[in-house]
Short mmCIF file of C-alpha atoms in Angstrom, two decimals:
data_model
loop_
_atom_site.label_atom_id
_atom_site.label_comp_id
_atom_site.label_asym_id
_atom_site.label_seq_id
_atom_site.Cartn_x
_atom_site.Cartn_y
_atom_site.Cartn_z
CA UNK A 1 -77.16 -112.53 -150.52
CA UNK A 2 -80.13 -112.42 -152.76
CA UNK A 3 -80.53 -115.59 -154.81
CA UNK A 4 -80.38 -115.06 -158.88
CA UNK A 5 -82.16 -117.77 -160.53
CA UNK A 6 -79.71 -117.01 -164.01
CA UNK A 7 -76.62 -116.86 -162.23
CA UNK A 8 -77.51 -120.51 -160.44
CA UNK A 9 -78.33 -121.50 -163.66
CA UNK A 10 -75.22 -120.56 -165.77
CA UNK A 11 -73.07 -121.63 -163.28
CA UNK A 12 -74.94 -125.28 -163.01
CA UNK A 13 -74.66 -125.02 -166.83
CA UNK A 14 -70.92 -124.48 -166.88
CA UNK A 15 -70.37 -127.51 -164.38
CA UNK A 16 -72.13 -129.57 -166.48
CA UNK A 17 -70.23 -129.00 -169.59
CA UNK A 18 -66.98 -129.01 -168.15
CA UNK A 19 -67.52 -132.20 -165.93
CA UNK A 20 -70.60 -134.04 -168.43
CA UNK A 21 -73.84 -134.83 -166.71
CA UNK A 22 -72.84 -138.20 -164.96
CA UNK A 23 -69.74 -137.37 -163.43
CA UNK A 24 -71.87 -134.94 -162.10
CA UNK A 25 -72.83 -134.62 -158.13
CA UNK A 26 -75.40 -132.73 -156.53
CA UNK A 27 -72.52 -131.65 -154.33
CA UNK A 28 -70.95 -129.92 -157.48
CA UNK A 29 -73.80 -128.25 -158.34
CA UNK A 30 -75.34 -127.10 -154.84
CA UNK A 31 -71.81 -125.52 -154.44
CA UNK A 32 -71.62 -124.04 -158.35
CA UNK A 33 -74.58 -122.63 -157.31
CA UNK A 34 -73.88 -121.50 -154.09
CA UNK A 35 -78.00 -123.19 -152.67
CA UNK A 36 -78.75 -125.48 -149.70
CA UNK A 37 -79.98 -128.64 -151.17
CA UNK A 38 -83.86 -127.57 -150.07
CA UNK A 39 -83.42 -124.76 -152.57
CA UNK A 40 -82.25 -126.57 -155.23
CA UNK A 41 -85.19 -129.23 -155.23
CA UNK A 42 -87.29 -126.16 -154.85
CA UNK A 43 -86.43 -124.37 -157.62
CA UNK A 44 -85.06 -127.15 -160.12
CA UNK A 45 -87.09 -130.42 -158.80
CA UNK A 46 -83.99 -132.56 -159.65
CA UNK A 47 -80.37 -133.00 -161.44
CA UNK A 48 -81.99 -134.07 -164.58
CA UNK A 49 -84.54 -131.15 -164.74
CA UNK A 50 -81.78 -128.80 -163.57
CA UNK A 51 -79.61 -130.57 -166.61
CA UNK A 52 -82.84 -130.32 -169.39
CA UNK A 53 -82.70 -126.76 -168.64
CA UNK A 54 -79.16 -125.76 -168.92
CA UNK A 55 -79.32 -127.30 -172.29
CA UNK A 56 -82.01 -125.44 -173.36
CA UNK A 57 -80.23 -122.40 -172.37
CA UNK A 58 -77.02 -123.65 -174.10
CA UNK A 59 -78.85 -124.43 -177.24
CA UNK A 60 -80.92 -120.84 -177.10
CA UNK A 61 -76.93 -119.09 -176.46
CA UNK A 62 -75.93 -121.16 -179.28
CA UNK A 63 -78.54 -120.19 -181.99
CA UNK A 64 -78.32 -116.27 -180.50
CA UNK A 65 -74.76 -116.38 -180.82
CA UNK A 66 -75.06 -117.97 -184.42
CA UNK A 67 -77.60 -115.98 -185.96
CA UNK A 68 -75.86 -112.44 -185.43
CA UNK A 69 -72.70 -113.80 -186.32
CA UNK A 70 -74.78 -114.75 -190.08
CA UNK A 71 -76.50 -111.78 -189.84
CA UNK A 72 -72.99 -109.68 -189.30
CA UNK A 73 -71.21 -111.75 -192.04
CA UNK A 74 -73.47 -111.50 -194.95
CA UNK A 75 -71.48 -113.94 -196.57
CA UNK A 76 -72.90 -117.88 -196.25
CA UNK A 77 -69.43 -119.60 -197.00
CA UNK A 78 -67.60 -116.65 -194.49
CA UNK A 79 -69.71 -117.78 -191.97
CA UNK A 80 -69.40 -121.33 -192.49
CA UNK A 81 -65.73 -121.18 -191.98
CA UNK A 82 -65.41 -118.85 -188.88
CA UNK A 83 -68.17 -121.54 -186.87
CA UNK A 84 -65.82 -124.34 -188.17
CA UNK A 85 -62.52 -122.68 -187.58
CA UNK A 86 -64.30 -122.19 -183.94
CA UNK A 87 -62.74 -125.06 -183.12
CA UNK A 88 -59.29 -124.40 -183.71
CA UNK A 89 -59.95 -121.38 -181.01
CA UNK A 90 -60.14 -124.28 -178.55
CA UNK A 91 -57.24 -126.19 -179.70
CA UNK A 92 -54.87 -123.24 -178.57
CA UNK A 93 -56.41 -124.25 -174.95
CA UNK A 94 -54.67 -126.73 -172.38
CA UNK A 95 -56.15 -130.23 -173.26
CA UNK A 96 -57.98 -130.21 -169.72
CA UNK A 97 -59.55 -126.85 -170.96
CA UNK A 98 -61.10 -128.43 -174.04
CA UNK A 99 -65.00 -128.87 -173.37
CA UNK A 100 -66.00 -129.44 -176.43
CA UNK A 101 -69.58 -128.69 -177.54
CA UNK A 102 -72.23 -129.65 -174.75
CA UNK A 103 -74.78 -131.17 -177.50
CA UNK A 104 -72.27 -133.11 -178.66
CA UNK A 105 -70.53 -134.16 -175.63
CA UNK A 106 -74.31 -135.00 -174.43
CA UNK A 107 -75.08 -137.61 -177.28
CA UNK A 108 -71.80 -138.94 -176.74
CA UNK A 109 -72.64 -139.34 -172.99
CA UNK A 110 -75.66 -140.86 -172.98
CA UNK A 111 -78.71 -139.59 -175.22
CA UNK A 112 -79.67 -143.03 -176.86
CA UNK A 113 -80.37 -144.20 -173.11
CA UNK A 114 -82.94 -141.29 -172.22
CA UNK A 115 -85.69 -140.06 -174.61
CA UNK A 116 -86.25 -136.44 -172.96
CA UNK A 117 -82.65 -135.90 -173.48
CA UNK A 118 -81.99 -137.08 -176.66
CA UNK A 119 -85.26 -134.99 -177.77
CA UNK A 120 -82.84 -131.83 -176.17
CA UNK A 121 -79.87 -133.00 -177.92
CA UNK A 122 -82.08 -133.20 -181.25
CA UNK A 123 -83.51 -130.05 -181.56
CA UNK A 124 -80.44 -128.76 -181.08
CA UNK A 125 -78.78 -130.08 -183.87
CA UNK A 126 -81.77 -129.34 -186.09
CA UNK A 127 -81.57 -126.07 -184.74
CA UNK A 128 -78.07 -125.40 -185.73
CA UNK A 129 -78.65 -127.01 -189.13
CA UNK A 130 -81.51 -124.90 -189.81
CA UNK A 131 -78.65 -122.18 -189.85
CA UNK A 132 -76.19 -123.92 -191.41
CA UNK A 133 -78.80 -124.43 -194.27
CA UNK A 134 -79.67 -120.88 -194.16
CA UNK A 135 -75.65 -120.32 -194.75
CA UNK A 136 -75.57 -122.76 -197.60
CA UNK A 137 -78.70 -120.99 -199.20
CA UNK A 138 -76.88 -117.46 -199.04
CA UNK A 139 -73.76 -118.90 -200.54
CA UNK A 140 -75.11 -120.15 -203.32
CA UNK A 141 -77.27 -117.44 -204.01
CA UNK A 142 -73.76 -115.21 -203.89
CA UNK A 143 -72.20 -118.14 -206.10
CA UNK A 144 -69.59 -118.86 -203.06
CA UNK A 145 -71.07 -122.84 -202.97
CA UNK A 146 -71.78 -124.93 -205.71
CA UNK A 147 -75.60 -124.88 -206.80
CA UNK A 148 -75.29 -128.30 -207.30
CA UNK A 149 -75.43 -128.93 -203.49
CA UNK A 150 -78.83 -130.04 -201.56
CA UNK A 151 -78.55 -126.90 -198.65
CA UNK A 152 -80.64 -130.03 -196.57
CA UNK A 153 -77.72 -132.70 -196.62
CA UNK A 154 -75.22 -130.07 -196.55
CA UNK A 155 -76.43 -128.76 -193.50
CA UNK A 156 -76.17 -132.57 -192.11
CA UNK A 157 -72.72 -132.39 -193.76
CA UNK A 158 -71.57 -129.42 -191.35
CA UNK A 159 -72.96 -130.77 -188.48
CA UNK A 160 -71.27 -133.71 -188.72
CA UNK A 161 -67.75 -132.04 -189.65
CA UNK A 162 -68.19 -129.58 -186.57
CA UNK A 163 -69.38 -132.74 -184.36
CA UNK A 164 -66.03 -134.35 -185.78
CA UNK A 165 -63.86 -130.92 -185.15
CA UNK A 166 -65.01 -130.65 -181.63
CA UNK A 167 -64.20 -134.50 -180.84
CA UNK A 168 -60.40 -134.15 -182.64
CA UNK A 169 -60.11 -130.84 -180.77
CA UNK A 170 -61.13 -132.79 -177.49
CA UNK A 171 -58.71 -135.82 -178.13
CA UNK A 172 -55.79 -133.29 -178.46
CA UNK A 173 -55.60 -131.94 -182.59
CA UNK A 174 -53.68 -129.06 -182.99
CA UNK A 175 -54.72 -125.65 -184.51
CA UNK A 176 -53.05 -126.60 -187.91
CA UNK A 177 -55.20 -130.25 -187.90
CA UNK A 178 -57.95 -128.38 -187.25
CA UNK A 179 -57.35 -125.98 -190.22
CA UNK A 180 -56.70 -128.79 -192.49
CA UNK A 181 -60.12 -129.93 -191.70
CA UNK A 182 -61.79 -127.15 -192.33
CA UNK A 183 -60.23 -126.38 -195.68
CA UNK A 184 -61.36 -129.41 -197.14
CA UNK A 185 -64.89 -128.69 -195.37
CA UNK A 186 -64.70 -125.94 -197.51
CA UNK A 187 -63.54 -126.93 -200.56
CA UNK A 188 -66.30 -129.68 -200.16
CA UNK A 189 -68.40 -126.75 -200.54
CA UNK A 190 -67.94 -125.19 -203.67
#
């Protein structure tokens, strides 16, 4: 069997999310990842270098994922609502099913107590506000959100309701909770 450097790497990144970097093993990952424990050092160095890396590949998935979904919606407040109504997707899942967003289960876990981390878990936020803020922009250009807004603090606004959704959704909030949250998100808006 040929070794596949992506496939070790998505499946170490799936691991992560669903277990959270500390309740973590090496065992978990070298058999995710189907290596001997010589290959993993080899070609990751360690957990926390395997872990810096998954998140970088979350948060690149992420902002791919985000910017055609903008790009296909061509309307700022549409697309606001379908990445906070996201969440409600999840709620439909079994409660052990719920992962939650890895950024934001990462802060939770433990990003005050390492810098590199937090740095990851940073830019990551920044990087989904700088859409968010993009989304803001197009919907008041369109007249959708209120002019009135800052598109800077309303992009801290989102992120902090979607941080909020994905932590309700994880501690067991139905679909209809999770709509009720998002309409006043909305209404917030405009």
């Amino acid at each position: 069997m040929t070794y596949d450097p992506d496939a070790a790497l998505d499946a170490a990144l799936e691991v992560f999310w669903s277990q959270g970097y500390e309740a973590t093993s090496l065992q978990d990952l070298l058999t995710a990842m189907d290596l001997s424990k010589s290959s993993f050092y080899q070609a990751f160095g360690s957990k926390k270098e395997l872990f810096l890396r998954c998140m970088g590949r979350y948060r690149q998935r992420i902002g791919t994922r985000l910017r055609k979904l903008l790009d296909e919606r061509k309307s700022g407040l549409a697309f606001i609502e379908t990445v906070l109504l996201s969440s409600a997707n999840e709620s439909r899942q079994p409660l052990e099913l719920r992962r939650g967003c890895l950024l934001m289960n990462t802060a939770s876990e433990f990003a005050q107590k390492d810098r590199e981390i937090a740095l990851h878990v940073a830019n990551g936020f920044e990087g989904l506000r700088t859409i968010l803020i993009e989304a803001v922009r197009l919907g008041q250009a369109a007249g959708e959100i209120a002019a009135s807004l800052d598109p800077g603090q309303a992009g801290s606004y989102l992120i902090s309701t979607l941080g909020g959704l994905k932590t309700v959704v994880k501690g067991g909030a139905d679909e209809q909770q999770v709509r009720e949250i998002v309409a006043v998100a909305l209404r917030a808006l405009r």
